[in-house]
Amino acid sequence: MSYSGTGSSGSGGYNYRPRPRRRGKSDDPRFRKEWSGPGPDKRDPELLGNLLGQVVRKNGWTRKVSNASVFGRWTEIVGPDIAGHCRPEQLENGELLVVAESTAWATQLRLLSGQIYGKITAALGPGVVKRLKIVGPKQPTRSFGPRRVRFNGSRDTF
């Protein structure tokens, strides 16, 4: 066996014999890799937005998502004029508590409650909000000083 370039194989003097090829996973069509081209492929990752609806339905979160969308989409649902003067506070058992920035706006929103309810139903579907409760801002407490009468009713003097 000579490596000097003067061998008997006639290929430049090297005695080279290729190894016999073993059959393995690469020959099995089940394990053969398919290379994707420049276009879309079934193995491409999916966008999260496309999968989110499926995950919500599969886990039974449809009601929770629709309830939360009242708070997230409030400005879009009622419009920027109304949303600038009130905010949704709580949604329990289909009753939506809306807090206005003043008592005057609370009165105005009570007059518009039918239209607001219609907008919510059109945007989110029936059954998400069943009743609107519109209140004014919280009033400050009147318990000042060290001497006061607790639980004095309506705070009127007789």
Coordinates of N, CA, C and O in Angstrom, one line a residue:
M1 N 0.8 -1.1 0.0 CA 0.0 0.0 0.0 C 0.9 1.2 0.0 O 1.6 1.5 0.9
S2 N 0.8 2.0 -1.0 CA 1.7 3.1 -1.2 C 0.9 4.4 -1.3 O -0.1 4.4 -2.0
Y3 N 1.3 5.4 -0.6 CA 0.6 6.7 -0.6 C 1.4 7.7 -1.4 O 1.2 8.9 -1.2
S4 N 2.4 7.3 -2.1 CA 3.3 8.2 -2.8 C 2.8 8.7 -4.1 O 3.4 9.5 -4.7
G5 N 1.6 8.2 -4.5 CA 1.1 8.6 -5.8 C 1.3 7.6 -6.9 O 0.9 7.9 -8.0
T6 N 1.9 6.5 -6.6 CA 2.0 5.5 -7.6 C 1.4 4.2 -7.2 O 2.0 3.2 -7.0
G7 N 0.1 4.3 -7.1 CA -0.6 3.1 -6.6 C -1.2 2.3 -7.8 O -1.1 2.7 -8.9
S8 N -1.9 1.3 -7.4 CA -2.4 0.4 -8.5 C -3.8 0.8 -8.9 O -4.4 0.2 -9.8
S9 N -4.4 1.7 -8.2 CA -5.8 2.0 -8.5 C -5.9 3.0 -9.7 O -7.0 3.1 -10.2
G10 N -4.9 3.6 -10.1 CA -5.0 4.5 -11.2 C -5.6 5.8 -10.9 O -5.9 6.6 -11.8
S11 N -5.9 6.2 -9.6 CA -6.6 7.4 -9.3 C -5.6 8.3 -8.5 O -6.0 8.9 -7.5
G12 N -4.5 8.4 -9.0 CA -3.5 9.3 -8.4 C -2.7 8.6 -7.3 O -2.0 9.3 -6.5
G13 N -2.8 7.4 -7.2 CA -1.9 6.6 -6.3 C -2.6 6.3 -4.9 O -1.9 5.6 -4.1
Y14 N -3.7 6.7 -4.7 CA -4.4 6.4 -3.4 C -5.3 5.2 -3.5 O -6.0 5.1 -4.5
N15 N -5.2 4.3 -2.6 CA -6.0 3.2 -2.6 C -7.3 3.5 -1.8 O -7.3 3.4 -0.6
Y16 N -8.3 4.0 -2.5 CA -9.5 4.5 -1.8 C -10.6 3.6 -2.2 O -10.9 3.4 -3.4
R17 N -11.3 3.0 -1.2 CA -12.5 2.2 -1.5 C -13.6 2.9 -0.7 O -13.4 3.1 0.6
P18 N -14.6 3.3 -1.3 CA -15.7 3.8 -0.5 C -16.4 2.8 0.4 O -16.5 1.6 0.0
R19 N -16.8 3.2 1.5 CA -17.5 2.3 2.5 C -18.8 2.0 1.9 O -19.5 2.8 1.3
P20 N -19.2 0.8 2.2 CA -20.6 0.4 1.8 C -21.6 1.3 2.6 O -21.4 1.5 3.8
R21 N -22.6 1.7 1.9 CA -23.6 2.6 2.6 C -24.5 1.8 3.4 O -25.1 0.8 3.0
R22 N -24.7 2.3 4.6 CA -25.7 1.6 5.5 C -27.1 2.2 5.3 O -27.2 3.4 5.2
R23 N -28.0 1.4 5.4 CA -29.4 1.9 5.4 C -29.8 2.3 6.7 O -29.6 1.6 7.7
G24 N -30.4 3.5 6.8 CA -30.8 4.0 8.1 C -32.1 4.9 8.0 O -32.8 4.7 7.1
K25 N -32.2 5.8 8.9 CA -33.4 6.7 9.0 C -33.5 7.5 7.7 O -34.6 7.8 7.3
S26 N -32.4 7.9 7.2 CA -32.4 8.8 6.0 C -33.0 8.2 4.8 O -33.4 8.8 3.9
D27 N -32.9 6.8 4.7 CA -33.4 6.1 3.6 C -34.9 5.8 3.7 O -35.6 5.5 2.7
D28 N -35.4 5.8 4.9 CA -36.8 5.5 5.2 C -37.6 6.8 4.8 O -37.4 7.9 5.3
P29 N -38.7 6.6 4.0 CA -39.4 7.8 3.6 C -40.2 8.5 4.7 O -40.5 9.6 4.6
R30 N -40.4 7.8 5.8 CA -41.1 8.4 6.9 C -40.2 9.4 7.6 O -40.6 10.3 8.3
F31 N -38.9 9.2 7.5 CA -37.9 10.1 8.2 C -37.2 11.1 7.3 O -36.3 11.8 7.7
R32 N -37.5 11.0 6.0 CA -36.9 11.9 5.0 C -37.3 13.3 5.3 O -38.5 13.6 5.5
K33 N -36.4 14.2 5.3 CA -36.7 15.6 5.5 C -37.2 16.3 4.3 O -36.7 16.0 3.2
E34 N -38.3 17.1 4.5 CA -38.8 17.8 3.4 C -38.4 19.3 3.6 O -38.7 19.8 4.7
W35 N -37.8 19.8 2.7 CA -37.3 21.2 2.8 C -38.4 22.1 2.3 O -39.0 21.9 1.2
S36 N -38.7 23.2 3.0 CA -39.7 24.1 2.6 C -39.1 25.1 1.6 O -37.9 25.4 1.7
G37 N -39.9 25.6 0.7 CA -39.5 26.6 -0.2 C -39.7 28.0 0.3 O -40.0 28.2 1.5
P38 N -39.7 28.9 -0.6 CA -39.9 30.3 -0.2 C -41.4 30.6 0.1 O -41.6 31.6 0.8
G39 N -42.3 29.8 -0.2 CA -43.7 30.1 0.0 C -44.2 29.5 1.3 O -43.4 28.9 2.1
P40 N -45.4 29.8 1.7 CA -46.0 29.3 2.9 C -46.0 27.8 2.9 O -46.2 27.1 1.9
D41 N -45.9 27.2 4.1 CA -45.8 25.8 4.3 C -46.7 25.4 5.5 O -46.9 26.2 6.4
K42 N -47.1 24.1 5.5 CA -48.0 23.7 6.6 C -47.2 23.6 7.9 O -47.7 23.6 9.0
R43 N -45.8 23.6 7.8 CA -45.0 23.5 9.0 C -44.6 24.9 9.5 O -43.9 25.0 10.5
D44 N -45.0 25.9 8.9 CA -44.6 27.3 9.3 C -45.3 27.6 10.6 O -46.4 27.1 10.9
P45 N -44.6 28.4 11.5 CA -45.3 28.8 12.7 C -46.5 29.7 12.5 O -46.5 30.4 11.5
E46 N -47.5 29.5 13.3 CA -48.7 30.3 13.1 C -48.6 31.5 14.0 O -48.0 31.6 15.0
L47 N -49.4 32.6 13.6 CA -49.4 33.8 14.4 C -50.3 33.6 15.6 O -51.2 32.8 15.6
L48 N -49.9 34.3 16.7 CA -50.6 34.1 17.9 C -52.1 34.6 17.8 O -53.0 34.0 18.4
G49 N -52.3 35.6 17.1 CA -53.7 36.1 16.9 C -54.6 35.1 16.2 O -55.8 35.0 16.5
N50 N -54.0 34.3 15.3 CA -54.8 33.3 14.6 C -55.2 32.1 15.6 O -56.2 31.5 15.4
L51 N -54.3 31.8 16.5 CA -54.5 30.7 17.4 C -55.3 31.1 18.6 O -55.9 30.2 19.3
L52 N -55.4 32.4 19.0 CA -56.0 32.8 20.2 C -57.5 32.4 20.3 O -57.9 32.0 21.3
G53 N -58.2 32.6 19.2 CA -59.6 32.2 19.2 C -59.8 30.7 19.5 O -60.7 30.4 20.2
Q54 N -59.0 29.9 18.9 CA -59.1 28.5 19.1 C -58.8 28.1 20.6 O -59.5 27.3 21.2
V55 N -57.8 28.7 21.2 CA -57.4 28.5 22.6 C -58.6 28.9 23.5 O -58.9 28.2 24.4
V56 N -59.2 30.1 23.2 CA -60.2 30.6 24.0 C -61.4 29.6 24.0 O -62.0 29.3 25.0
R57 N -61.8 29.2 22.8 CA -63.0 28.3 22.7 C -62.7 26.9 23.3 O -63.5 26.3 24.0
K58 N -61.4 26.4 23.1 CA -61.1 25.1 23.7 C -61.1 25.1 25.2 O -61.5 24.1 25.8
N59 N -60.7 26.1 25.8 CA -60.6 26.2 27.3 C -61.9 26.7 27.9 O -61.9 26.8 29.2
G60 N -62.9 27.1 27.2 CA -64.1 27.6 27.7 C -64.0 29.0 28.3 O -64.7 29.3 29.2
W61 N -63.2 29.8 27.7 CA -63.0 31.2 28.2 C -63.8 32.2 27.5 O -63.6 33.4 27.6
T62 N -64.7 31.8 26.7 CA -65.5 32.8 25.8 C -66.2 33.8 26.6 O -66.1 35.0 26.3
R63 N -66.9 33.4 27.7 CA -67.6 34.4 28.5 C -66.7 35.3 29.2 O -66.9 36.5 29.3
K64 N -65.5 34.9 29.7 CA -64.6 35.7 30.4 C -64.0 36.8 29.5 O -63.8 37.9 29.8
V65 N -63.7 36.3 28.3 CA -63.1 37.2 27.3 C -64.1 38.3 26.9 O -63.7 39.5 26.7
S66 N -65.3 37.9 26.7 CA -66.3 38.9 26.3 C -66.6 39.9 27.4 O -66.8 41.1 27.2
N67 N -66.6 39.4 28.7 CA -66.7 40.3 29.8 C -65.6 41.3 29.9 O -65.7 42.5 30.2
A68 N -64.3 40.8 29.7 CA -63.2 41.7 29.8 C -63.1 42.6 28.6 O -62.6 43.7 28.8
S69 N -63.7 42.3 27.5 CA -63.7 43.2 26.4 C -64.5 44.4 26.6 O -64.3 45.5 25.9
V70 N -65.5 44.4 27.5 CA -66.2 45.6 27.9 C -65.2 46.7 28.4 O -65.3 47.8 28.0
F71 N -64.3 46.3 29.2 CA -63.4 47.2 29.8 C -62.3 47.6 28.8 O -61.9 48.8 28.7
G72 N -61.8 46.7 28.0 CA -60.7 47.0 27.1 C -61.2 47.8 25.9 O -60.4 48.6 25.3
R73 N -62.4 47.7 25.5 CA -62.9 48.3 24.3 C -63.9 49.4 24.6 O -64.7 49.8 23.8
W74 N -64.0 49.9 25.8 CA -65.0 50.9 26.3 C -65.1 52.1 25.4 O -66.1 52.5 25.0
T75 N -63.9 52.7 25.1 CA -63.9 53.9 24.2 C -64.4 53.6 22.8 O -65.2 54.4 22.3
E76 N -64.1 52.5 22.3 CA -64.5 52.1 21.0 C -66.0 51.8 21.0 O -66.7 52.1 20.0
I77 N -66.5 51.2 22.1 CA -68.0 50.8 22.1 C -68.9 52.0 22.3 O -69.8 52.2 21.5
V78 N -68.6 52.9 23.3 CA -69.5 54.0 23.6 C -69.1 55.3 22.9 O -69.9 56.2 22.9
G79 N -67.9 55.4 22.4 CA -67.5 56.6 21.7 C -66.6 57.4 22.6 O -66.7 57.3 23.9
P80 N -65.7 58.2 22.1 CA -64.8 59.0 22.9 C -65.5 60.1 23.7 O -65.0 60.4 24.8
D81 N -66.6 60.6 23.3 CA -67.3 61.7 24.1 C -67.8 61.1 25.4 O -67.6 61.7 26.4
I82 N -68.5 60.0 25.3 CA -69.1 59.5 26.6 C -68.0 58.8 27.4 O -67.9 59.0 28.6
A83 N -67.0 58.1 26.8 CA -65.9 57.5 27.5 C -65.0 58.5 28.2 O -64.4 58.1 29.2
G84 N -65.0 59.7 27.8 CA -64.2 60.7 28.4 C -64.8 61.2 29.8 O -64.1 61.8 30.6
H85 N -66.0 60.9 30.0 CA -66.7 61.3 31.2 C -67.2 60.2 32.1 O -67.8 60.5 33.2
C86 N -66.9 59.0 31.8 CA -67.3 57.8 32.6 C -66.4 56.7 32.3 O -65.6 56.6 31.4
R87 N -66.4 55.7 33.2 CA -65.6 54.5 33.0 C -66.4 53.3 33.6 O -67.1 53.4 34.6
P88 N -66.2 52.1 33.0 CA -66.8 50.9 33.6 C -66.0 50.5 34.8 O -64.8 50.4 34.8
E89 N -66.7 50.1 35.9 CA -66.1 49.8 37.1 C -66.1 48.3 37.4 O -65.1 47.7 37.8
Q90 N -67.3 47.7 37.2 CA -67.4 46.3 37.6 C -68.5 45.6 36.7 O -69.5 46.3 36.4
L91 N -68.3 44.4 36.4 CA -69.3 43.6 35.7 C -69.5 42.3 36.4 O -68.7 41.4 36.5
E92 N -70.7 42.2 37.1 CA -71.0 40.9 37.8 C -72.4 40.5 37.5 O -73.4 41.3 37.5
N93 N -72.6 39.2 37.1 CA -73.9 38.7 36.8 C -74.7 39.5 35.8 O -75.9 39.6 35.9
G94 N -73.9 40.0 34.8 CA -74.6 40.8 33.7 C -74.9 42.2 34.1 O -75.4 42.9 33.2
E95 N -74.6 42.7 35.3 CA -74.8 44.1 35.6 C -73.5 44.8 35.6 O -72.6 44.5 36.2
L96 N -73.5 45.9 34.7 CA -72.3 46.7 34.5 C -72.5 48.0 35.3 O -73.4 48.7 35.1
L97 N -71.5 48.2 36.2 CA -71.5 49.4 37.0 C -70.6 50.4 36.3 O -69.5 50.2 36.0
V98 N -71.2 51.6 36.0 CA -70.5 52.7 35.3 C -70.5 53.8 36.2 O -71.5 54.3 36.8
V99 N -69.2 54.4 36.4 CA -69.0 55.5 37.3 C -68.8 56.7 36.5 O -67.9 56.8 35.7
A100 N -69.6 57.8 36.7 CA -69.5 59.0 36.0 C -68.6 59.9 36.7 O -68.4 59.8 37.9
E101 N -68.0 61.0 36.0 CA -67.1 61.9 36.7 C -67.8 62.9 37.6 O -67.2 63.5 38.5
S102 N -69.1 63.1 37.4 CA -69.9 64.0 38.2 C -71.3 63.6 38.3 O -71.7 62.7 37.5
T103 N -72.1 64.1 39.2 CA -73.5 63.7 39.3 C -74.3 64.2 38.1 O -75.2 63.6 37.7
A104 N -73.8 65.3 37.6 CA -74.5 65.8 36.4 C -74.3 64.9 35.2 O -75.3 64.6 34.5
W105 N -73.1 64.4 35.0 CA -72.9 63.4 34.0 C -73.6 62.1 34.3 O -74.0 61.4 33.4
A106 N -73.7 61.7 35.5 CA -74.5 60.5 35.9 C -75.9 60.6 35.4 O -76.5 59.7 34.9
T107 N -76.5 61.8 35.7 CA -77.9 62.0 35.3 C -78.0 61.9 33.7 O -78.9 61.3 33.2
Q108 N -77.1 62.6 33.1 CA -77.1 62.6 31.6 C -76.9 61.1 31.0 O -77.6 60.8 30.1
L109 N -76.0 60.4 31.6 CA -75.8 59.0 31.2 C -77.0 58.1 31.5 O -77.3 57.2 30.7
R110 N -77.7 58.4 32.5 CA -79.0 57.6 32.8 C -80.0 57.9 31.7 O -80.8 57.0 31.4
L111 N -80.1 59.1 31.2 CA -81.0 59.4 30.1 C -80.6 58.7 28.8 O -81.4 58.4 28.0
L112 N -79.3 58.5 28.7 CA -78.7 57.9 27.5 C -78.5 56.4 27.6 O -77.9 55.7 26.8
S113 N -79.0 55.8 28.8 CA -78.6 54.4 29.1 C -79.2 53.4 28.0 O -78.6 52.4 27.8
G114 N -80.3 53.7 27.4 CA -80.9 52.9 26.4 C -80.0 52.8 25.2 O -79.7 51.7 24.6
Q115 N -79.4 53.9 24.8 CA -78.5 54.0 23.6 C -77.2 53.3 24.0 O -76.6 52.6 23.1
I116 N -76.7 53.5 25.2 CA -75.4 52.9 25.6 C -75.6 51.4 25.6 O -74.7 50.7 25.2
Y117 N -76.7 50.9 26.2 CA -77.0 49.5 26.2 C -77.0 48.9 24.8 O -76.5 47.8 24.6
G118 N -77.7 49.6 23.9 CA -77.7 49.2 22.5 C -76.4 49.1 21.9 O -76.1 48.1 21.1
K119 N -75.5 50.0 22.1 CA -74.1 50.0 21.6 C -73.3 48.8 22.2 O -72.6 48.1 21.4
I120 N -73.5 48.6 23.4 CA -72.8 47.4 24.1 C -73.3 46.1 23.5 O -72.5 45.2 23.2
T121 N -74.6 46.0 23.3 CA -75.1 44.7 22.8 C -74.7 44.5 21.3 O -74.4 43.4 20.9
A122 N -74.7 45.6 20.6 CA -74.2 45.5 19.2 C -72.8 45.1 19.1 O -72.4 44.3 18.2
A123 N -71.9 45.6 20.0 CA -70.5 45.3 19.9 C -70.1 44.0 20.4 O -69.3 43.3 19.9
L124 N -70.8 43.6 21.5 CA -70.4 42.3 22.2 C -71.3 41.2 22.1 O -71.0 40.1 22.5
G125 N -72.5 41.5 21.6 CA -73.5 40.4 21.5 C -74.5 40.4 22.7 O -74.2 41.0 23.8
P126 N -75.6 39.8 22.6 CA -76.6 39.8 23.6 C -76.2 38.9 24.8 O -75.5 37.9 24.6
G127 N -76.6 39.3 26.0 CA -76.3 38.5 27.2 C -75.0 38.8 27.9 O -74.9 38.4 29.0
V128 N -74.1 39.6 27.4 CA -72.9 40.0 28.1 C -73.3 41.0 29.2 O -72.9 40.8 30.3
V129 N -73.9 42.0 28.8 CA -74.4 43.0 29.8 C -75.9 43.0 29.7 O -76.6 43.2 28.7
K130 N -76.6 42.7 30.9 CA -78.0 42.6 30.9 C -78.6 43.9 31.5 O -79.8 44.2 31.3
R131 N -77.8 44.6 32.4 CA -78.4 45.8 33.1 C -77.2 46.8 33.3 O -76.1 46.4 33.6
L132 N -77.6 48.0 33.1 CA -76.6 49.1 33.4 C -77.0 49.8 34.7 O -78.1 50.1 35.0
K133 N -76.0 50.0 35.5 CA -76.1 50.8 36.8 C -75.2 51.9 36.7 O -73.9 51.7 36.7
I134 N -75.7 53.1 36.6 CA -74.9 54.3 36.4 C -74.9 55.1 37.7 O -76.0 55.5 38.2
V135 N -73.8 55.4 38.3 CA -73.7 56.1 39.5 C -72.7 57.3 39.3 O -71.9 57.3 38.4
G136 N -72.8 58.3 40.2 CA -71.9 59.4 40.3 C -70.6 59.0 41.0 O -70.4 57.9 41.5
P137 N -69.7 60.0 41.2 CA -68.5 59.7 41.9 C -68.7 59.4 43.4 O -69.8 59.9 43.9
K138 N -67.8 58.8 44.0 CA -68.0 58.6 45.5 C -67.9 59.9 46.2 O -67.0 60.7 45.9
Q139 N -68.7 60.1 47.1 CA -68.7 61.3 47.9 C -67.7 61.2 49.1 O -67.6 60.1 49.6
P140 N -67.1 62.3 49.5 CA -66.2 62.2 50.6 C -66.9 61.9 51.9 O -68.1 62.2 52.1
T141 N -66.3 61.2 52.8 CA -66.9 60.9 54.1 C -67.0 62.2 54.9 O -66.2 63.1 54.8
R142 N -68.0 62.2 55.8 CA -68.2 63.4 56.6 C -67.8 63.1 58.1 O -68.4 63.8 59.0
S143 N -67.0 62.2 58.3 CA -66.6 61.9 59.7 C -65.4 62.6 60.0 O -64.3 62.1 59.9
F144 N -65.5 63.9 60.5 CA -64.4 64.7 60.9 C -64.3 64.8 62.4 O -65.3 64.9 63.1
G145 N -63.1 65.0 62.9 CA -63.0 65.3 64.3 C -63.0 64.0 65.2 O -63.5 63.0 64.8
P146 N -62.5 64.2 66.5 CA -62.5 63.1 67.4 C -63.9 62.7 68.0 O -64.1 61.6 68.3
R147 N -64.8 63.7 68.0 CA -66.1 63.4 68.6 C -67.1 63.4 67.5 O -67.4 64.5 66.9
R148 N -67.7 62.3 67.2 CA -68.7 62.2 66.2 C -69.7 61.1 66.5 O -69.4 60.2 67.2
V149 N -70.9 61.2 66.0 CA -71.9 60.2 66.2 C -71.8 59.2 65.0 O -71.9 59.6 63.8
R150 N -71.6 57.9 65.3 CA -71.5 56.9 64.3 C -72.8 56.4 63.9 O -73.8 56.4 64.7
F151 N -73.0 56.1 62.7 CA -74.2 55.6 62.1 C -75.4 56.5 62.5 O -76.4 56.0 63.0
N152 N -75.3 57.7 62.1 CA -76.4 58.6 62.4 C -77.4 58.8 61.3 O -78.1 59.8 61.1
G153 N -77.6 57.7 60.5 CA -78.6 57.7 59.5 C -78.3 58.6 58.3 O -77.2 58.5 57.7
S154 N -79.2 59.5 57.9 CA -79.0 60.2 56.7 C -78.2 61.5 56.9 O -78.2 62.4 56.0
R155 N -77.7 61.7 58.0 CA -76.9 62.9 58.4 C -77.7 64.2 58.4 O -77.1 65.3 58.1
D156 N -78.9 64.1 58.6 CA -79.8 65.3 58.7 C -79.9 65.6 60.2 O -79.9 64.8 61.0
T157 N -80.1 66.9 60.4 CA -80.3 67.3 61.8 C -81.8 67.6 62.0 O -82.4 68.2 61.1
F158 N -82.4 67.2 63.1 CA -83.8 67.4 63.3 C -84.0 68.3 64.5 O -83.3 68.3 65.4

